mmCIF file of C-alpha atoms in Angstrom:
data_model
loop_
_atom_site.group_PDB
_atom_site.id
_atom_site.type_symbol
_atom_site.label_atom_id
_atom_site.label_comp_id
_atom_site.label_asym_id
_atom_site.label_seq_id
_atom_site.Cartn_x
_atom_site.Cartn_y
_atom_site.Cartn_z
ATOM 1 C CA UNK A 26 -0.479 -19.476 -20.169
ATOM 2 C CA UNK A 27 -2.845 -21.043 -23.278
ATOM 3 C CA UNK A 28 -4.985 -17.793 -24.241
ATOM 4 C CA UNK A 29 -7.805 -20.359 -25.779
ATOM 5 C CA UNK A 30 -10.705 -20.600 -23.589
ATOM 6 C CA UNK A 31 -12.371 -23.642 -23.007
ATOM 7 C CA UNK A 32 -15.878 -24.266 -21.193
ATOM 8 C CA UNK A 33 -18.314 -22.057 -20.564
ATOM 9 C CA UNK A 34 -19.467 -21.684 -16.434
ATOM 10 C CA UNK A 35 -21.462 -19.117 -16.567
ATOM 11 C CA UNK A 36 -23.106 -16.432 -18.348
ATOM 12 C CA UNK A 37 -25.269 -13.632 -18.591
ATOM 13 C CA UNK A 38 -26.627 -11.835 -21.750
ATOM 14 C CA UNK A 39 -27.372 -8.668 -20.620
ATOM 15 C CA UNK A 40 -27.951 -5.515 -21.815
ATOM 16 C CA UNK A 41 -28.080 -3.347 -19.035
ATOM 17 C CA UNK A 42 -27.633 0.332 -19.473
ATOM 18 C CA UNK A 43 -26.708 2.726 -16.643
ATOM 19 C CA UNK A 44 -27.486 6.847 -16.672
ATOM 20 C CA UNK A 45 -25.917 9.570 -14.473
ATOM 21 C CA UNK A 46 -26.935 12.618 -15.605
ATOM 22 C CA UNK A 47 -24.378 13.963 -12.607
ATOM 23 C CA UNK A 48 -21.981 11.928 -10.200
ATOM 24 C CA UNK A 49 -24.015 9.395 -8.203
ATOM 25 C CA UNK A 50 -20.990 8.233 -4.533
ATOM 26 C CA UNK A 51 -23.916 6.683 -3.511
ATOM 27 C CA UNK A 52 -26.077 4.383 -6.351
ATOM 28 C CA UNK A 53 -25.849 0.967 -5.064
ATOM 29 C CA UNK A 54 -24.943 -1.822 -7.960
ATOM 30 C CA UNK A 55 -27.048 -4.039 -10.194
ATOM 31 C CA UNK A 56 -26.063 -6.965 -8.666
ATOM 32 C CA UNK A 57 -27.768 -10.337 -10.113
ATOM 33 C CA UNK A 58 -26.616 -13.986 -8.886
ATOM 34 C CA UNK A 59 -25.019 -16.589 -11.474
ATOM 35 C CA UNK A 60 -26.084 -20.110 -11.413
ATOM 36 C CA UNK A 61 -22.483 -22.010 -11.871
ATOM 37 C CA UNK A 62 -22.454 -25.540 -14.198
ATOM 38 C CA UNK A 63 -19.966 -28.608 -12.736
ATOM 39 C CA UNK A 64 -16.272 -28.305 -13.547
ATOM 40 C CA UNK A 65 -12.867 -29.926 -12.432
ATOM 41 C CA UNK A 66 -10.611 -26.634 -10.540
ATOM 42 C CA UNK A 67 -9.546 -24.488 -13.262
ATOM 43 C CA UNK A 68 -8.475 -21.239 -13.605
ATOM 44 C CA UNK A 69 -10.919 -18.993 -14.875
ATOM 45 C CA UNK A 70 -11.448 -15.772 -17.751
ATOM 46 C CA UNK A 71 -14.163 -13.176 -17.091
ATOM 47 C CA UNK A 72 -14.868 -11.157 -20.093
ATOM 48 C CA UNK A 73 -17.646 -8.700 -20.901
ATOM 49 C CA UNK A 74 -18.615 -6.649 -23.469
ATOM 50 C CA UNK A 75 -18.469 -2.323 -22.594
ATOM 51 C CA UNK A 76 -19.533 0.735 -23.495
ATOM 52 C CA UNK A 77 -19.712 4.377 -22.305
ATOM 53 C CA UNK A 78 -20.681 7.134 -23.773
ATOM 54 C CA UNK A 79 -19.974 10.873 -21.913
ATOM 55 C CA UNK A 80 -18.625 9.134 -18.581
ATOM 56 C CA UNK A 81 -16.750 11.900 -17.110
ATOM 57 C CA UNK A 82 -14.094 11.127 -14.411
ATOM 58 C CA UNK A 83 -11.064 8.528 -13.674
ATOM 59 C CA UNK A 84 -11.377 5.239 -14.820
ATOM 60 C CA UNK A 85 -11.911 2.958 -11.520
ATOM 61 C CA UNK A 86 -13.738 1.229 -9.390
ATOM 62 C CA UNK A 87 -16.816 4.031 -9.809
ATOM 63 C CA UNK A 88 -17.601 2.877 -13.031
ATOM 64 C CA UNK A 89 -16.780 -1.072 -13.594
ATOM 65 C CA UNK A 90 -17.911 -4.445 -13.502
ATOM 66 C CA UNK A 91 -16.927 -7.336 -11.014
ATOM 67 C CA UNK A 92 -17.661 -10.623 -9.607
ATOM 68 C CA UNK A 93 -17.498 -11.865 -6.646
ATOM 69 C CA UNK A 94 -16.197 -15.286 -7.220
ATOM 70 C CA UNK A 95 -17.263 -18.094 -4.079
ATOM 71 C CA UNK A 96 -15.417 -21.776 -3.871
ATOM 72 C CA UNK A 97 -17.683 -23.543 -1.369
ATOM 73 C CA UNK A 98 -16.209 -22.911 2.349
ATOM 74 C CA UNK A 99 -13.092 -20.779 1.377
ATOM 75 C CA UNK A 100 -13.143 -16.762 1.226
ATOM 76 C CA UNK A 101 -14.665 -15.196 -1.520
ATOM 77 C CA UNK A 102 -12.281 -13.833 -3.851
ATOM 78 C CA UNK A 103 -13.875 -10.596 -6.515
ATOM 79 C CA UNK A 104 -10.013 -9.994 -8.411
ATOM 80 C CA UNK A 105 -12.287 -9.435 -11.208
ATOM 81 C CA UNK A 106 -12.846 -5.879 -12.528
ATOM 82 C CA UNK A 107 -13.228 -5.269 -15.874
ATOM 83 C CA UNK A 108 -12.818 -0.685 -16.069
ATOM 84 C CA UNK A 109 -13.973 0.426 -18.710
ATOM 85 C CA UNK A 110 -11.991 3.936 -20.116
ATOM 86 C CA UNK A 111 -13.753 7.017 -19.569
ATOM 87 C CA UNK A 112 -14.982 9.233 -22.346
ATOM 88 C CA UNK A 113 -17.011 7.953 -25.007
ATOM 89 C CA UNK A 114 -15.994 4.354 -26.497
ATOM 90 C CA UNK A 115 -17.306 1.871 -28.696
ATOM 91 C CA UNK A 116 -18.338 -1.569 -28.293
ATOM 92 C CA UNK A 117 -14.606 -3.324 -26.611
ATOM 93 C CA UNK A 118 -14.397 -6.505 -25.231
ATOM 94 C CA UNK A 119 -12.833 -6.070 -21.908
ATOM 95 C CA UNK A 120 -11.417 -9.491 -19.623
ATOM 96 C CA UNK A 121 -9.292 -10.555 -16.657
ATOM 97 C CA UNK A 122 -8.365 -13.790 -15.538
ATOM 98 C CA UNK A 123 -8.072 -15.477 -12.610
ATOM 99 C CA UNK A 124 -5.665 -18.385 -11.329
ATOM 100 C CA UNK A 125 -6.781 -21.894 -9.813
ATOM 101 C CA UNK A 126 -8.683 -21.668 -6.389
ATOM 102 C CA UNK A 127 -10.765 -24.804 -7.235
ATOM 103 C CA UNK A 128 -13.971 -25.288 -8.199
ATOM 104 C CA UNK A 129 -15.721 -22.188 -8.441
ATOM 105 C CA UNK A 130 -19.454 -23.040 -6.893
ATOM 106 C CA UNK A 131 -21.158 -19.430 -7.067
ATOM 107 C CA UNK A 132 -20.847 -16.040 -8.685
ATOM 108 C CA UNK A 133 -22.458 -12.813 -8.057
ATOM 109 C CA UNK A 134 -22.300 -10.499 -10.544
ATOM 110 C CA UNK A 135 -21.561 -5.963 -9.740
ATOM 111 C CA UNK A 136 -21.837 -3.096 -11.968
ATOM 112 C CA UNK A 137 -21.690 -0.115 -10.570
ATOM 113 C CA UNK A 138 -21.813 3.032 -12.356
ATOM 114 C CA UNK A 139 -21.768 6.275 -10.254
ATOM 115 C CA UNK A 140 -20.107 8.475 -12.402
ATOM 116 C CA UNK A 141 -21.810 11.079 -14.923
ATOM 117 C CA UNK A 142 -22.613 9.454 -18.247
ATOM 118 C CA UNK A 143 -23.994 6.473 -19.485
ATOM 119 C CA UNK A 144 -22.677 2.839 -19.010
ATOM 120 C CA UNK A 145 -23.875 -0.514 -21.246
ATOM 121 C CA UNK A 146 -22.748 -3.694 -20.625
ATOM 122 C CA UNK A 147 -23.830 -6.835 -22.546
ATOM 123 C CA UNK A 148 -22.776 -11.232 -22.488
ATOM 124 C CA UNK A 149 -20.609 -11.821 -19.463
ATOM 125 C CA UNK A 150 -19.069 -14.736 -19.849
ATOM 126 C CA UNK A 151 -17.142 -16.706 -17.277
ATOM 127 C CA UNK A 152 -14.544 -19.909 -18.943
ATOM 128 C CA UNK A 153 -12.383 -22.028 -17.922
ATOM 129 C CA UNK A 154 -8.857 -21.848 -19.371
ATOM 130 C CA UNK A 155 -6.056 -24.272 -19.382
ATOM 131 C CA UNK A 156 -3.008 -24.598 -17.133
ATOM 132 C CA UNK A 157 -0.165 -23.415 -17.013
ATOM 133 C CA UNK A 158 2.534 -24.903 -19.232
ATOM 134 C CA UNK A 159 5.712 -25.112 -17.316
ATOM 135 C CA UNK A 160 8.151 -24.996 -19.771
ATOM 136 C CA UNK A 161 9.637 -21.068 -18.343
ATOM 137 C CA UNK A 162 13.182 -20.885 -17.781
ATOM 138 C CA UNK A 163 12.587 -18.889 -14.765
ATOM 139 C CA UNK A 164 9.452 -19.600 -12.105
ATOM 140 C CA UNK A 165 8.152 -16.517 -10.032
ATOM 141 C CA UNK A 166 5.968 -16.748 -7.006
ATOM 142 C CA UNK A 167 4.829 -13.800 -4.962
ATOM 143 C CA UNK A 168 3.014 -14.624 -2.273
ATOM 144 C CA UNK A 169 1.069 -11.699 0.036
ATOM 145 C CA UNK A 170 -1.570 -9.196 0.955
ATOM 146 C CA UNK A 171 -4.106 -7.044 -1.332
ATOM 147 C CA UNK A 172 -0.877 -4.644 -2.068
ATOM 148 C CA UNK A 173 1.273 -6.902 -3.624
ATOM 149 C CA UNK A 174 -2.590 -8.885 -5.178
ATOM 150 C CA UNK A 175 -3.225 -4.959 -6.388
ATOM 151 C CA UNK A 176 -6.651 -6.930 -7.848
ATOM 152 C CA UNK A 177 -8.157 -3.163 -8.451
ATOM 153 C CA UNK A 178 -6.055 -2.382 -11.053
ATOM 154 C CA UNK A 179 -6.548 -3.615 -14.453
ATOM 155 C CA UNK A 180 -4.305 -6.845 -15.069
ATOM 156 C CA UNK A 181 -2.293 -4.845 -16.754
ATOM 157 C CA UNK A 182 -1.168 -2.364 -14.297
ATOM 158 C CA UNK A 183 -0.998 -4.516 -11.804
ATOM 159 C CA UNK A 184 2.258 -5.109 -9.042
ATOM 160 C CA UNK A 185 3.188 -8.282 -10.735
ATOM 161 C CA UNK A 186 1.604 -8.329 -14.327
ATOM 162 C CA UNK A 187 4.720 -5.266 -14.077
ATOM 163 C CA UNK A 188 7.297 -6.971 -12.819
ATOM 164 C CA UNK A 189 6.665 -10.042 -15.068
ATOM 165 C CA UNK A 190 6.821 -7.561 -17.849
ATOM 166 C CA UNK A 191 10.301 -5.446 -16.571
ATOM 167 C CA UNK A 192 11.830 -9.568 -16.422
ATOM 168 C CA UNK A 193 10.372 -10.310 -19.742
ATOM 169 C CA UNK A 194 12.133 -7.502 -21.313
ATOM 170 C CA UNK A 195 15.569 -7.953 -18.882
ATOM 171 C CA UNK A 196 15.350 -11.378 -20.513
ATOM 172 C CA UNK A 197 14.463 -11.238 -23.634
ATOM 173 C CA UNK A 198 15.544 -14.974 -24.888
ATOM 174 C CA UNK A 199 14.303 -16.443 -21.777
ATOM 175 C CA UNK A 200 10.816 -17.497 -21.024
ATOM 176 C CA UNK A 201 9.522 -15.806 -17.261
ATOM 177 C CA UNK A 202 6.725 -16.219 -15.599
ATOM 178 C CA UNK A 203 5.786 -14.248 -12.911
ATOM 179 C CA UNK A 204 3.234 -16.147 -10.624
ATOM 180 C CA UNK A 205 0.979 -13.072 -8.278
ATOM 181 C CA UNK A 206 0.085 -15.869 -5.556
ATOM 182 C CA UNK A 207 -0.692 -12.769 -3.206
ATOM 183 C CA UNK A 208 -4.727 -12.769 -1.371
ATOM 184 C CA UNK A 209 -6.765 -10.139 -0.220
ATOM 185 C CA UNK A 210 -6.578 -10.305 3.895
ATOM 186 C CA UNK A 211 -4.427 -12.486 4.145
ATOM 187 C CA UNK A 212 -1.758 -13.411 6.757
ATOM 188 C CA UNK A 213 1.119 -15.513 7.675
ATOM 189 C CA UNK A 214 -0.906 -17.720 10.392
ATOM 190 C CA UNK A 215 -3.467 -18.199 8.074
ATOM 191 C CA UNK A 216 -1.237 -18.480 5.050
ATOM 192 C CA UNK A 217 0.426 -21.765 6.329
ATOM 193 C CA UNK A 218 -2.234 -22.958 9.031
ATOM 194 C CA UNK A 219 -4.904 -22.969 5.942
ATOM 195 C CA UNK A 220 -2.855 -24.890 3.576
ATOM 196 C CA UNK A 221 -2.789 -22.513 0.818
ATOM 197 C CA UNK A 222 0.708 -22.480 0.451
ATOM 198 C CA UNK A 223 1.397 -25.577 0.024
ATOM 199 C CA UNK A 224 -1.020 -25.810 -2.219
ATOM 200 C CA UNK A 225 -0.304 -23.084 -4.447
ATOM 201 C CA UNK A 226 3.613 -24.255 -4.408
ATOM 202 C CA UNK A 227 2.557 -27.778 -5.420
ATOM 203 C CA UNK A 228 0.424 -26.771 -8.250
ATOM 204 C CA UNK A 229 3.951 -25.652 -10.024
ATOM 205 C CA UNK A 230 5.728 -28.155 -11.990
ATOM 206 C CA UNK A 231 9.143 -25.731 -10.741
ATOM 207 C CA UNK A 232 9.825 -22.739 -9.141
ATOM 208 C CA UNK A 233 13.259 -20.925 -9.318
ATOM 209 C CA UNK A 234 11.801 -17.465 -7.100
ATOM 210 C CA UNK A 235 9.711 -17.589 -4.018
ATOM 211 C CA UNK A 236 9.222 -13.849 -2.683
ATOM 212 C CA UNK A 237 6.983 -13.602 0.828
ATOM 213 C CA UNK A 238 6.103 -9.895 1.788
ATOM 214 C CA UNK A 239 3.506 -9.825 5.244
ATOM 215 C CA UNK A 240 2.954 -8.206 8.098
ATOM 216 C CA UNK A 241 -0.777 -5.678 7.184
ATOM 217 C CA UNK A 242 -3.083 -8.346 8.180
ATOM 218 C CA UNK A 243 -1.118 -9.922 10.854
ATOM 219 C CA UNK A 244 -0.799 -6.583 12.612
ATOM 220 C CA UNK A 245 -4.570 -6.681 13.307
ATOM 221 C CA UNK A 246 -4.701 -10.799 14.367
ATOM 222 C CA UNK A 247 -2.168 -9.014 17.116
ATOM 223 C CA UNK A 248 0.641 -11.250 16.405
ATOM 224 C CA UNK A 249 3.726 -11.360 18.561
ATOM 225 C CA UNK A 250 6.990 -9.947 17.259
ATOM 226 C CA UNK A 251 8.045 -13.769 18.150
ATOM 227 C CA UNK A 252 5.210 -15.322 16.480
ATOM 228 C CA UNK A 253 4.695 -13.914 12.923
ATOM 229 C CA UNK A 254 9.235 -14.683 12.933
ATOM 230 C CA UNK A 255 7.828 -18.191 14.246
ATOM 231 C CA UNK A 256 5.386 -18.061 11.332
ATOM 232 C CA UNK A 257 7.757 -17.089 8.686
ATOM 233 C CA UNK A 258 10.861 -19.584 8.965
ATOM 234 C CA UNK A 259 7.813 -22.292 9.032
ATOM 235 C CA UNK A 260 6.711 -20.828 5.729
ATOM 236 C CA UNK A 261 10.199 -20.304 4.599
ATOM 237 C CA UNK A 262 10.908 -24.294 5.196
ATOM 238 C CA UNK A 263 8.187 -25.568 3.709
ATOM 239 C CA UNK A 264 8.494 -23.579 0.597
ATOM 240 C CA UNK A 265 12.507 -25.420 0.722
ATOM 241 C CA UNK A 266 10.649 -28.326 1.443
ATOM 242 C CA UNK A 267 8.405 -28.195 -1.803
ATOM 243 C CA UNK A 268 11.520 -26.464 -4.313
ATOM 244 C CA UNK A 269 14.230 -27.148 -2.818
ATOM 245 C CA UNK A 270 16.377 -25.148 -5.703
ATOM 246 C CA UNK A 271 14.289 -22.244 -5.522
ATOM 247 C CA UNK A 272 15.858 -19.472 -4.168
ATOM 248 C CA UNK A 273 13.682 -17.539 -0.812
ATOM 249 C CA UNK A 274 13.372 -13.691 -1.036
ATOM 250 C CA UNK A 275 11.890 -11.838 2.166
ATOM 251 C CA UNK A 276 10.770 -8.137 1.846
ATOM 252 C CA UNK A 277 9.575 -6.374 4.247
ATOM 253 C CA UNK A 278 6.479 -4.013 4.174
ATOM 254 C CA UNK A 279 4.726 -0.501 4.386
ATOM 255 C CA UNK A 280 5.391 1.449 7.217
ATOM 256 C CA UNK A 281 4.309 2.270 9.763
ATOM 257 C CA UNK A 282 2.074 -0.498 11.926
ATOM 258 C CA UNK A 283 4.718 -3.119 10.967
ATOM 259 C CA UNK A 284 7.653 -2.109 11.688
ATOM 260 C CA UNK A 285 8.617 -4.993 14.914
ATOM 261 C CA UNK A 286 7.785 -7.554 12.054
ATOM 262 C CA UNK A 287 10.289 -5.493 9.602
ATOM 263 C CA UNK A 288 12.784 -5.884 12.063
ATOM 264 C CA UNK A 289 12.050 -9.544 12.289
ATOM 265 C CA UNK A 290 12.179 -10.305 8.187
ATOM 266 C CA UNK A 291 15.576 -8.554 8.047
ATOM 267 C CA UNK A 292 17.133 -10.690 10.998
ATOM 268 C CA UNK A 293 15.790 -13.657 9.354
ATOM 269 C CA UNK A 294 17.588 -12.515 5.984
ATOM 270 C CA UNK A 295 20.525 -12.275 7.335
ATOM 271 C CA UNK A 296 20.221 -14.837 9.776
ATOM 272 C CA UNK A 297 19.398 -17.421 6.659
ATOM 273 C CA UNK A 298 21.736 -15.627 3.989
ATOM 274 C CA UNK A 299 18.664 -14.725 2.338
ATOM 275 C CA UNK A 300 17.867 -11.509 -0.235
ATOM 276 C CA UNK A 301 16.137 -9.060 1.616
ATOM 277 C CA UNK A 302 13.582 -6.553 -0.103
ATOM 278 C CA UNK A 303 13.619 -3.079 2.309
ATOM 279 C CA UNK A 304 9.911 -2.213 1.206
ATOM 280 C CA UNK A 305 10.054 -0.191 4.511
ATOM 281 C CA UNK A 306 12.998 1.445 3.922
ATOM 282 C CA UNK A 307 12.256 2.681 0.257
ATOM 283 C CA UNK A 308 9.313 3.913 1.053
ATOM 284 C CA UNK A 309 10.076 6.270 3.601
ATOM 285 C CA UNK A 310 12.901 7.596 0.695
ATOM 286 C CA UNK A 311 10.025 8.191 -1.529
ATOM 287 C CA UNK A 312 8.144 10.348 1.325
ATOM 288 C CA UNK A 313 11.171 12.442 1.906
ATOM 289 C CA UNK A 314 11.710 12.913 -1.276
ATOM 290 C CA UNK A 315 8.106 14.780 -1.862
ATOM 291 C CA UNK A 316 6.652 10.993 -4.115
ATOM 292 C CA UNK A 317 4.124 10.514 -1.898
ATOM 293 C CA UNK A 318 1.519 9.927 -3.598
ATOM 294 C CA UNK A 319 1.665 6.342 -4.476
ATOM 295 C CA UNK A 320 -1.590 5.088 -2.247
ATOM 296 C CA UNK A 321 -3.490 7.955 -3.243
ATOM 297 C CA UNK A 322 -7.091 7.500 -3.780
ATOM 298 C CA UNK A 323 -6.106 3.763 -4.651
ATOM 299 C CA UNK A 324 -9.084 3.055 -6.042
ATOM 300 C CA UNK A 325 -8.568 4.839 -9.624
ATOM 301 C CA UNK A 326 -6.567 3.589 -12.261
ATOM 302 C CA UNK A 327 -4.750 6.473 -12.313
ATOM 303 C CA UNK A 328 -2.130 7.621 -9.575
ATOM 304 C CA UNK A 329 -0.846 11.261 -9.864
ATOM 305 C CA UNK A 330 2.503 12.378 -8.862
ATOM 306 C CA UNK A 331 3.047 15.223 -5.788
ATOM 307 C CA UNK A 332 5.563 17.614 -5.396
ATOM 308 C CA UNK A 333 4.871 18.851 -1.986
ATOM 309 C CA UNK A 334 3.511 16.698 1.302
ATOM 310 C CA UNK A 335 0.098 17.778 2.298
ATOM 311 C CA UNK A 336 0.456 19.487 6.046
ATOM 312 C CA UNK A 337 -1.690 16.907 7.773
ATOM 313 C CA UNK A 338 0.179 14.117 5.986
ATOM 314 C CA UNK A 339 3.907 14.655 6.502
ATOM 315 C CA UNK A 340 6.005 11.661 5.830
ATOM 316 C CA UNK A 341 3.667 10.581 2.874
ATOM 317 C CA UNK A 342 2.620 7.117 4.569
ATOM 318 C CA UNK A 343 -0.653 8.343 6.787
ATOM 319 C CA UNK A 344 -4.047 6.943 4.966
ATOM 320 C CA UNK A 345 -4.731 3.726 4.025
ATOM 321 C CA UNK A 346 -2.185 1.849 2.467
ATOM 322 C CA UNK A 347 -2.929 0.248 -0.616
ATOM 323 C CA UNK A 348 -0.801 1.524 -3.724
ATOM 324 C CA UNK A 349 -2.258 3.381 -6.691
ATOM 325 C CA UNK A 350 -1.362 2.479 -10.411
ATOM 326 C CA UNK A 351 2.001 4.579 -9.542
ATOM 327 C CA UNK A 352 2.415 2.820 -6.299
ATOM 328 C CA UNK A 353 2.262 -0.541 -7.817
ATOM 329 C CA UNK A 354 5.209 0.512 -10.230
ATOM 330 C CA UNK A 355 6.842 1.896 -7.977
ATOM 331 C CA UNK A 356 7.019 -1.305 -6.047
ATOM 332 C CA UNK A 357 7.232 -3.592 -8.638
ATOM 333 C CA UNK A 358 10.354 -1.681 -9.701
ATOM 334 C CA UNK A 359 11.732 -2.055 -6.434
ATOM 335 C CA UNK A 360 11.237 -5.573 -6.699
ATOM 336 C CA UNK A 361 12.854 -6.124 -10.223
ATOM 337 C CA UNK A 362 15.798 -3.778 -8.855
ATOM 338 C CA UNK A 363 16.805 -6.455 -6.819
ATOM 339 C CA UNK A 364 15.645 -9.365 -8.581
ATOM 340 C CA UNK A 365 17.424 -8.930 -11.570
ATOM 341 C CA UNK A 366 20.318 -9.616 -11.230
ATOM 342 C CA UNK A 367 19.618 -13.133 -9.101
ATOM 343 C CA UNK A 368 17.354 -13.553 -12.344
ATOM 344 C CA UNK A 369 20.879 -12.754 -14.120
ATOM 345 C CA UNK A 370 22.882 -15.091 -11.921
ATOM 346 C CA UNK A 371 20.329 -18.226 -12.334
ATOM 347 C CA UNK A 372 20.093 -18.018 -16.283
ATOM 348 C CA UNK A 373 23.954 -17.537 -16.715
ATOM 349 C CA UNK A 374 24.228 -21.001 -14.545
ATOM 350 C CA UNK A 375 21.326 -23.228 -16.221
ATOM 351 C CA UNK A 376 23.668 -22.233 -19.132
ATOM 352 C CA UNK A 377 26.566 -22.830 -18.628
#
């Protein structure tokens, strides 16, 4: 994507200063609703100047800036977190990019400071970005839920960004784009019935690999195993119609609430000859080996590796399933291990 922003849609000058003499977990956010200039659908960049003084704690959601982005009647999106470093920093310009979801209609700015210390924010800008150039040698699209999206982590630490960096490092002479097309709260029925899958794939000039991982939100919709398999088959067929040359890759999801769905994913992969990423099995192995904290305190930017399973979590899979930084790294590494030989073959054929 071209890094040069185009048009400014919304601004907030500030400055805002928030001081806590001690940590205050209940302190309410500063909230400001912003008017948005009319614009054509496009990707966006959000940026602001942020400074910290004597902030104690781990970088993460408790000392952050984020915006709720509204697109008419569509869901509200909030993959816009800016995390300053804790401790003390000079003024720094922090930014994050959001993909094209249509025409932005409203923005609700949130500035959250619940840690001890002083936070200062000024000059928020929301600007348009040009479309992707479409000149990549390899394009990967990842569809899933918030556990793939990991929007609560800084951009460089998000799961699909790490996957992109790993592939670019391995294939240094190839132009590789990874499109993180997961959405928070997403389930297969909404992905297909809303038309989002069709719209997202139509926006890509070409696509070489399409990865699907669902289940965690489908189970809350009480979707039967058979209905889940039918919707996944429909998604696969739609992807093939839109990008006939693309390789479809399926993944099981995070244990344990989706065992029936994961069995259907394995069956469809075997029947249709599709590559399978067995995340379910990989995370069970990690827990058995004592590596359980990949989802410990996901709101924090830093995941800490533990060597012993707590007595209340004997398999390491209880509690919030959202990966922290360590977990996003672990899952991205697994995706890379499975995709690397597929991409190597693709590039060999392309160069033949």
